XYZ file of N, CA and C in Angstrom:
603
model
N 169.524 106.615 122.255
C 168.540 106.683 121.210
C 167.941 108.078 121.189
N 167.773 108.613 120.009
C 167.248 109.963 119.899
C 165.747 109.954 120.165
N 165.197 111.093 120.571
C 163.769 111.141 120.860
C 162.917 110.870 119.627
N 163.369 111.239 118.441
C 162.587 110.982 117.223
C 162.521 109.498 116.940
N 163.656 108.788 117.154
C 163.672 107.345 116.914
C 162.813 106.615 117.936
N 162.857 107.046 119.179
C 162.064 106.360 120.204
C 160.570 106.563 119.963
N 160.184 107.735 119.478
C 158.775 107.979 119.183
C 158.327 107.117 118.000
N 159.161 106.981 116.976
C 158.836 106.155 115.813
C 158.736 104.697 116.209
N 159.628 104.240 117.088
C 159.564 102.840 117.508
C 158.325 102.580 118.351
N 157.894 103.574 119.170
C 156.670 103.420 119.954
C 155.458 103.339 119.032
N 155.410 104.148 117.973
C 154.294 104.126 117.035
C 154.239 102.797 116.295
N 155.394 102.280 115.897
C 155.399 101.010 115.183
C 154.989 99.875 116.105
N 155.370 99.936 117.370
C 154.975 98.860 118.289
C 153.485 98.909 118.575
N 152.879 100.106 118.655
C 151.437 100.182 118.858
C 150.705 99.744 117.604
N 151.262 100.041 116.440
C 150.656 99.596 115.195
C 150.713 98.084 115.109
N 151.822 97.510 115.451
C 151.964 96.054 115.425
C 151.014 95.433 116.435
N 150.904 96.033 117.614
C 149.985 95.511 118.629
C 148.542 95.601 118.146
N 148.179 96.716 117.455
C 146.818 96.871 116.930
C 146.501 95.831 115.873
N 147.466 95.569 114.986
C 147.270 94.563 113.940
C 147.176 93.182 114.568
N 148.021 92.919 115.543
C 148.002 91.627 116.223
C 146.671 91.422 116.927
N 146.148 92.444 117.560
C 144.863 92.348 118.248
C 143.747 92.077 117.249
N 143.773 92.740 116.102
C 142.750 92.514 115.084
C 142.828 91.096 114.542
N 144.045 90.602 114.309
C 144.200 89.238 113.799
C 143.708 88.239 114.829
N 144.032 88.464 116.081
C 143.599 87.557 117.145
C 142.078 87.545 117.243
N 141.472 88.704 117.161
C 140.011 88.797 117.226
C 139.382 88.083 116.036
N 139.929 88.287 114.860
C 139.397 87.650 113.660
C 139.504 86.128 113.768
N 140.642 85.637 114.222
C 140.841 84.187 114.361
C 139.881 83.624 115.397
N 139.666 84.358 116.482
C 138.747 83.898 117.525
C 137.319 83.820 116.989
N 136.909 84.813 116.204
C 135.564 84.795 115.623
C 135.398 83.645 114.633
N 136.403 83.393 113.831
C 136.344 82.277 112.878
C 136.244 80.958 113.626
N 137.038 80.805 114.670
C 137.003 79.570 115.456
C 135.642 79.393 116.118
N 135.080 80.486 116.628
C 133.769 80.422 117.271
C 132.686 80.029 116.265
N 132.723 80.609 115.066
C 131.716 80.270 114.057
C 131.862 78.831 113.579
N 133.100 78.348 113.444
C 133.306 76.949 113.048
C 132.803 76.002 114.123
N 133.009 76.351 115.373
C 132.520 75.522 116.473
C 130.996 75.466 116.456
N 130.355 76.614 116.240
C 128.894 76.652 116.187
C 128.371 75.847 115.004
N 129.037 75.947 113.869
C 128.614 75.191 112.686
C 128.768 73.697 112.916
N 129.853 73.309 113.558
C 130.074 71.886 113.836
C 129.018 71.364 114.798
N 128.659 72.155 115.790
C 127.635 71.730 116.750
C 126.284 71.598 116.055
N 125.976 72.532 115.160
C 124.712 72.465 114.430
C 124.650 71.279 113.500
N 125.751 70.976 112.831
C 125.749 69.842 111.903
C 125.678 68.530 112.664
N 126.265 68.477 113.840
C 126.171 67.267 114.656
C 124.726 67.026 115.050
N 124.008 68.093 115.394
C 122.597 67.954 115.745
C 121.796 67.490 114.534
N 122.143 67.986 113.349
C 121.439 67.570 112.138
C 121.691 66.103 111.846
N 122.949 65.653 112.018
C 123.253 64.243 111.800
C 122.535 63.375 112.820
N 122.434 63.847 114.042
C 121.768 63.073 115.085
C 120.286 62.919 114.772
N 119.659 63.971 114.213
C 118.241 63.858 113.882
C 118.041 62.900 112.710
N 119.013 62.827 111.784
C 118.911 61.893 110.668
C 119.091 60.449 111.123
N 119.780 60.243 112.211
C 120.037 58.885 112.692
C 118.738 58.188 113.068
N 117.755 58.944 113.523
C 116.483 58.350 113.920
C 115.506 58.310 112.755
N 115.938 58.627 111.552
C 115.075 58.685 110.374
C 114.883 57.322 109.732
N 115.148 57.249 108.441
C 114.878 56.047 107.655
C 115.993 55.021 107.814
N 115.591 53.789 107.640
C 116.578 52.709 107.695
C 117.256 52.589 106.338
N 118.306 51.803 106.303
C 119.043 51.586 105.058
C 118.136 50.934 104.018
N 117.294 50.009 104.453
C 116.384 49.320 103.534
C 115.360 50.292 102.945
N 114.865 51.229 103.766
C 113.895 52.205 103.274
C 114.534 53.135 102.238
N 115.740 53.564 102.515
C 116.445 54.438 101.572
C 116.706 53.699 100.264
N 117.107 52.434 100.356
C 117.373 51.637 99.160
C 116.084 51.443 98.353
N 114.955 51.203 99.040
C 113.671 51.036 98.352
C 113.265 52.330 97.641
N 113.487 53.480 98.293
C 113.172 54.766 97.662
C 114.039 55.006 96.429
N 115.299 54.631 96.512
C 116.205 54.786 95.376
C 115.733 53.950 94.193
N 115.368 52.689 94.454
C 114.889 51.823 93.372
C 113.604 52.369 92.757
N 112.695 52.870 93.602
C 111.437 53.435 93.101
C 111.711 54.673 92.242
N 112.633 55.516 92.672
C 112.982 56.717 91.903
C 113.608 56.340 90.564
N 114.398 55.271 90.547
C 114.988 54.820 89.286
C 113.913 54.296 88.346
N 112.927 53.555 88.883
C 111.843 53.030 88.051
C 110.965 54.150 87.491
N 110.671 55.156 88.339
C 109.786 56.251 87.925
C 110.483 57.297 87.072
N 111.803 57.342 87.142
C 112.542 58.368 86.415
C 112.621 59.673 87.175
N 112.319 59.653 88.469
C 112.350 60.879 89.266
C 113.702 61.131 89.908
N 114.664 60.309 89.615
C 116.018 60.493 90.118
C 116.672 61.642 89.353
N 117.397 62.493 90.047
C 118.034 63.652 89.419
C 119.149 63.173 88.488
N 119.088 63.597 87.235
C 120.079 63.187 86.246
C 121.157 64.246 86.064
N 120.779 65.503 86.210
C 121.711 66.594 85.954
C 121.648 67.562 87.123
N 122.717 67.602 87.914
C 122.728 68.475 89.082
C 122.792 69.951 88.715
N 123.202 70.264 87.523
C 123.320 71.670 87.129
C 121.956 72.338 87.016
N 120.980 71.643 86.432
C 119.664 72.254 86.271
C 118.558 71.487 86.980
N 118.878 70.394 87.648
C 117.888 69.645 88.410
C 116.978 68.780 87.562
N 117.333 68.526 86.327
C 116.499 67.712 85.441
C 116.526 66.258 85.893
N 115.370 65.606 85.812
C 115.281 64.192 86.167
C 115.481 63.348 84.916
N 115.666 62.049 85.132
C 115.804 61.142 83.988
C 114.529 61.143 83.155
N 113.361 61.293 83.799
C 112.088 61.348 83.071
C 112.056 62.578 82.169
N 112.592 63.700 82.654
C 112.619 64.919 81.839
C 113.507 64.748 80.613
N 114.639 64.061 80.793
C 115.587 63.901 79.694
C 115.168 62.822 78.705
N 114.529 61.753 79.191
C 114.119 60.624 78.335
C 112.677 60.236 78.659
N 111.695 61.028 78.265
C 110.314 60.746 78.663
C 109.751 59.451 78.092
N 110.258 58.996 76.959
C 109.727 57.785 76.344
C 110.133 56.505 77.055
N 111.121 56.561 77.929
C 111.603 55.355 78.604
C 110.859 55.047 79.901
N 109.941 55.910 80.295
C 109.245 55.722 81.568
C 107.745 55.704 81.325
N 106.993 54.974 82.154
C 105.541 54.913 81.967
C 104.910 56.284 82.212
N 103.805 56.528 81.517
C 103.115 57.812 81.661
C 102.530 57.922 83.060
N 102.560 59.116 83.592
C 101.983 59.355 84.919
C 100.471 59.377 84.802
N 99.815 58.817 85.797
C 98.360 58.817 85.823
C 97.878 60.143 86.400
N 97.042 60.833 85.659
C 96.497 62.101 86.131
C 95.324 61.817 87.056
N 95.333 62.447 88.202
C 94.240 62.273 89.153
C 93.085 63.166 88.717
N 91.948 62.566 88.387
C 90.784 63.332 87.959
C 89.523 62.665 88.475
N 88.516 63.464 88.684
C 87.248 62.922 89.156
C 86.244 62.803 88.016
N 86.629 63.230 86.817
C 85.726 63.155 85.671
C 86.053 61.919 84.838
N 85.013 61.338 84.271
C 85.226 60.191 83.398
C 85.619 60.687 82.012
N 86.085 59.775 81.213
C 86.485 60.123 79.845
C 85.289 60.659 79.059
N 84.124 60.052 79.245
C 82.920 60.485 78.537
C 82.532 61.911 78.940
N 82.684 62.239 80.224
C 82.359 63.592 80.682
C 83.311 64.621 80.074
N 84.571 64.283 80.006
C 85.557 65.198 79.422
C 85.269 65.406 77.941
N 84.942 64.327 77.228
C 84.644 64.452 75.800
C 83.377 65.273 75.572
N 82.366 65.091 76.436
C 81.134 65.876 76.309
C 81.413 67.358 76.562
N 82.250 67.644 77.550
C 82.608 69.032 77.855
C 83.382 69.669 76.698
N 84.274 68.906 76.088
C 85.042 69.396 74.946
C 84.127 69.670 73.752
N 83.188 68.764 73.485
C 82.255 68.957 72.369
C 81.389 70.194 72.595
N 80.949 70.410 73.830
C 80.139 71.593 74.137
C 80.960 72.876 73.944
N 82.220 72.856 74.381
C 83.088 74.029 74.222
C 83.334 74.322 72.746
N 83.465 73.282 71.934
C 83.655 73.489 70.491
C 82.404 74.078 69.860
N 81.230 73.586 70.271
C 79.989 74.035 69.636
C 79.622 75.465 70.019
N 79.907 75.882 71.248
C 79.526 77.243 71.627
C 80.682 78.238 71.538
N 81.877 77.785 71.104
C 82.988 78.694 70.853
C 83.799 79.080 72.072
N 83.628 78.389 73.187
C 84.379 78.747 74.395
C 85.711 78.018 74.492
N 86.055 77.251 73.486
C 87.346 76.572 73.450
C 88.443 77.613 73.208
N 89.548 77.504 73.927
C 90.643 78.468 73.809
C 91.304 78.312 72.438
N 91.402 79.422 71.710
C 92.002 79.398 70.378
C 93.444 79.881 70.405
N 93.745 80.794 71.309
C 95.079 81.383 71.370
C 95.577 81.305 72.808
N 96.555 80.445 73.043
C 97.060 80.269 74.403
C 97.829 81.480 74.904
N 98.313 82.310 74.021
C 99.098 83.471 74.446
C 98.241 84.496 75.176
N 97.044 84.761 74.658
C 96.199 85.770 75.294
C 94.891 85.201 75.822
N 94.643 83.913 75.643
C 93.445 83.281 76.180
C 92.187 83.550 75.377
N 92.311 84.025 74.157
C 91.143 84.317 73.330
C 90.454 83.019 72.922
N 89.130 83.040 72.947
C 88.355 81.874 72.533
C 88.013 81.993 71.054
N 87.515 80.897 70.476
C 87.100 80.926 69.076
C 85.941 81.909 68.887
N 85.066 82.027 69.883
C 83.956 82.981 69.794
C 84.495 84.407 69.718
N 85.572 84.695 70.476
C 86.169 86.032 70.437
C 86.765 86.330 69.063
N 87.408 85.337 68.460
C 88.072 85.543 67.171
C 87.108 85.532 65.992
N 86.064 84.697 66.058
C 85.106 84.551 64.953
C 83.681 84.580 65.506
N 83.185 85.737 65.948
C 81.865 85.781 66.585
C 80.714 85.416 65.650
N 80.876 85.604 64.356
C 79.800 85.300 63.415
C 79.557 83.812 63.217
N 80.505 82.973 63.599
C 80.361 81.531 63.394
C 79.563 80.840 64.495
N 79.278 81.552 65.566
C 78.612 80.926 66.710
C 77.320 81.655 67.009
N 76.321 80.929 67.516
C 75.042 81.579 67.824
C 75.225 82.629 68.918
N 74.398 83.668 68.836
C 74.479 84.743 69.825
C 74.093 84.207 71.197
N 74.750 84.736 72.203
C 74.433 84.318 73.568
C 73.073 84.873 73.948
N 72.256 84.042 74.529
C 70.947 84.473 74.976
C 71.083 85.083 76.363
N 70.661 86.323 76.478
C 70.722 86.985 77.774
C 69.596 86.448 78.645
N 69.949 86.062 79.847
C 68.939 85.561 80.771
C 68.340 86.756 81.496
N 67.042 86.924 81.357
C 66.371 88.047 81.991
C 65.110 87.565 82.686
N 64.780 88.240 83.752
C 63.558 87.893 84.481
C 62.505 88.972 84.293
N 62.833 90.014 83.529
C 61.899 91.113 83.295
C 61.249 90.897 81.931
N 59.945 91.020 81.889
C 59.234 90.838 80.620
C 59.303 92.125 79.806
N 58.933 92.010 78.552
C 58.939 93.173 77.660
C 57.951 94.223 78.157
N 56.807 93.793 78.629
C 55.786 94.723 79.131
C 56.306 95.496 80.349
N 57.065 94.809 81.215
C 57.615 95.485 82.389
C 58.648 96.537 81.982
N 59.458 96.219 80.995
C 60.462 97.176 80.517
C 59.773 98.392 79.921
N 58.724 98.168 79.132
C 58.008 99.288 78.526
C 57.327 100.142 79.592
N 56.808 99.509 80.643
C 56.186 100.266 81.734
C 57.228 101.109 82.475
N 58.416 100.555 82.697
C 59.492 101.312 83.357
C 59.926 102.497 82.500
N 59.996 102.300 81.180
C 60.371 103.384 80.276
C 59.332 104.497 80.314
N 58.057 104.139 80.283
C 56.988 105.143 80.330
C 57.040 105.912 81.651
N 57.281 105.232 82.742
C 57.389 105.882 84.055
C 58.579 106.842 84.086
N 59.731 106.424 83.517
C 60.915 107.280 83.482
C 60.666 108.513 82.624
N 59.937 108.364 81.519
C 59.604 109.518 80.675
C 58.681 110.480 81.420
N 57.700 109.905 82.131
C 56.734 110.717 82.856
C 57.408 111.501 83.994
N 58.321 110.861 84.716
C 58.979 111.501 85.861
C 60.189 112.330 85.468
N 60.695 112.151 84.245
C 61.881 112.889 83.819
C 63.175 112.244 84.280
N 63.121 110.994 84.691
C 64.335 110.320 85.166
C 65.078 109.604 84.052
N 64.622 109.769 82.836
C 65.307 109.198 81.686
C 66.586 109.999 81.441
N 67.675 109.326 81.135
C 68.960 109.992 80.928
C 68.901 110.814 79.643
N 69.235 112.105 79.761
C 69.209 112.992 78.604
C 70.591 113.153 77.990
N 71.618 113.092 78.810
C 72.979 113.299 78.338
C 73.852 112.176 78.886
N 74.300 111.293 77.993
C 75.109 110.153 78.439
C 76.466 110.575 78.981
N 76.998 111.690 78.495
C 78.314 112.127 78.952
C 78.283 112.572 80.409
N 77.280 113.371 80.762
C 77.219 113.899 82.124
C 76.305 113.078 83.021
N 75.419 112.288 82.431
C 74.471 111.501 83.220
C 73.266 112.314 83.666
N 73.100 113.504 83.106
C 71.984 114.368 83.494
C 70.674 113.800 82.964
N 69.626 113.916 83.766
C 68.296 113.459 83.354
C 67.529 114.634 82.758
N 66.382 114.329 82.130
C 65.546 115.389 81.583
C 65.027 116.280 82.704
N 64.768 115.717 83.868
C 64.309 116.513 85.008
C 65.384 117.520 85.413
N 66.664 117.101 85.340
C 67.748 118.021 85.686
C 67.833 119.171 84.683
N 67.625 118.863 83.398
C 67.751 119.884 82.360
C 66.507 120.768 82.250
N 65.321 120.179 82.445
C 64.057 120.909 82.302
C 63.177 120.650 83.524
N 63.487 121.232 84.670
C 62.745 120.907 85.889
C 61.281 121.354 85.856
N 60.948 122.380 85.105
C 59.568 122.863 85.072
C 58.636 121.983 84.257
N 59.141 121.086 83.438
C 58.299 120.263 82.567
C 57.796 118.988 83.235
N 58.238 118.717 84.450
C 57.887 117.449 85.093
C 57.266 117.716 86.454
N 56.381 116.803 86.915
C 55.765 117.000 88.229
C 56.835 117.019 89.321
N 56.528 117.697 90.421
C 57.496 117.820 91.516
C 57.780 116.445 92.102
N 59.010 116.287 92.541
C 59.393 115.018 93.172
C 58.714 114.919 94.514
N 58.281 113.745 94.807
C 57.725 113.516 96.134
C 58.802 112.847 96.956
N 58.903 113.244 98.168
C 59.879 112.647 99.064
C 59.480 111.196 99.309
N 60.402 110.280 99.213
C 60.100 108.856 99.365
C 59.460 108.549 100.705
N 60.008 109.097 101.793
C 59.457 108.815 103.112
C 58.063 109.414 103.254
N 57.892 110.600 102.716
C 56.593 111.256 102.808
C 55.559 110.509 101.987
N 55.951 110.016 100.827
C 54.989 109.299 99.999
C 54.617 107.966 100.623
N 55.541 107.356 101.350
C 55.219 106.110 102.035
C 54.203 106.337 103.145
N 54.259 107.503 103.769
C 53.328 107.820 104.849
C 52.034 108.424 104.329
N 51.974 108.700 103.043
C 50.781 109.283 102.452
C 50.744 110.791 102.593
N 51.853 111.416 102.939
C 51.920 112.863 103.090
C 52.269 113.495 101.755
N 52.080 114.758 101.652
C 52.435 115.477 100.441
C 53.938 115.698 100.369
N 54.333 116.505 99.397
C 55.757 116.778 99.193
C 56.290 117.638 100.335
N 57.502 117.332 100.770
C 58.151 118.123 101.806
C 59.015 119.147 101.099
N 58.854 120.403 101.473
C 59.640 121.438 100.802
C 61.092 121.338 101.227
N 61.950 121.864 100.404
C 63.381 121.771 100.684
C 63.779 122.631 101.864
N 62.979 123.634 102.214
C 63.337 124.483 103.352
C 63.090 123.787 104.675
N 62.154 122.843 104.723
C 61.867 122.163 105.991
C 62.696 120.908 106.185
N 63.417 120.516 105.177
C 64.291 119.337 105.309
C 65.451 119.638 106.222
N 65.894 118.625 106.936
C 67.000 118.809 107.864
C 68.309 118.277 107.319
N 68.311 117.734 106.100
C 69.549 117.170 105.570
C 70.548 118.233 105.579
């Protein structure tokens, strides 16, 4: 045999051995995974053995047939109740409110406009037609006299907002027109104004 032929035959035998080794490894892994799956399914069957009796399963099946909760279409999971709702009794809704309470709540929602008018965006009738419903009364604990006193105090101190865009007060814009600010802590102690040079902030 020539040296070129012997080298080619050695390469083909190593290639065949490599392929054989890969096939053997693949078959071993498949066998191992099948064994593990079989062991797992046996454990699952064993746990089901201690579950429901035949009579319990049969009773559940009959109840599902009566209620319409039995799966009718495996493709989309639809139940017989979904496909034929008129053939099964209506489900009882669990609620803690009486019929009279629900009707009173509905009447109140209609009268004040809080009933949902558009399910797509949740808009109420008040949102869509505000002129048809009475204005909401703002609940306030401040009297008119108190508001006027606060306004007069803000004018006197210059804390009234002068520019809505920047939030600047009249004191910020015209500091010489208003009395000097008293330091809160100093005023609580009855002391005069603390100059900005002696502050430690």
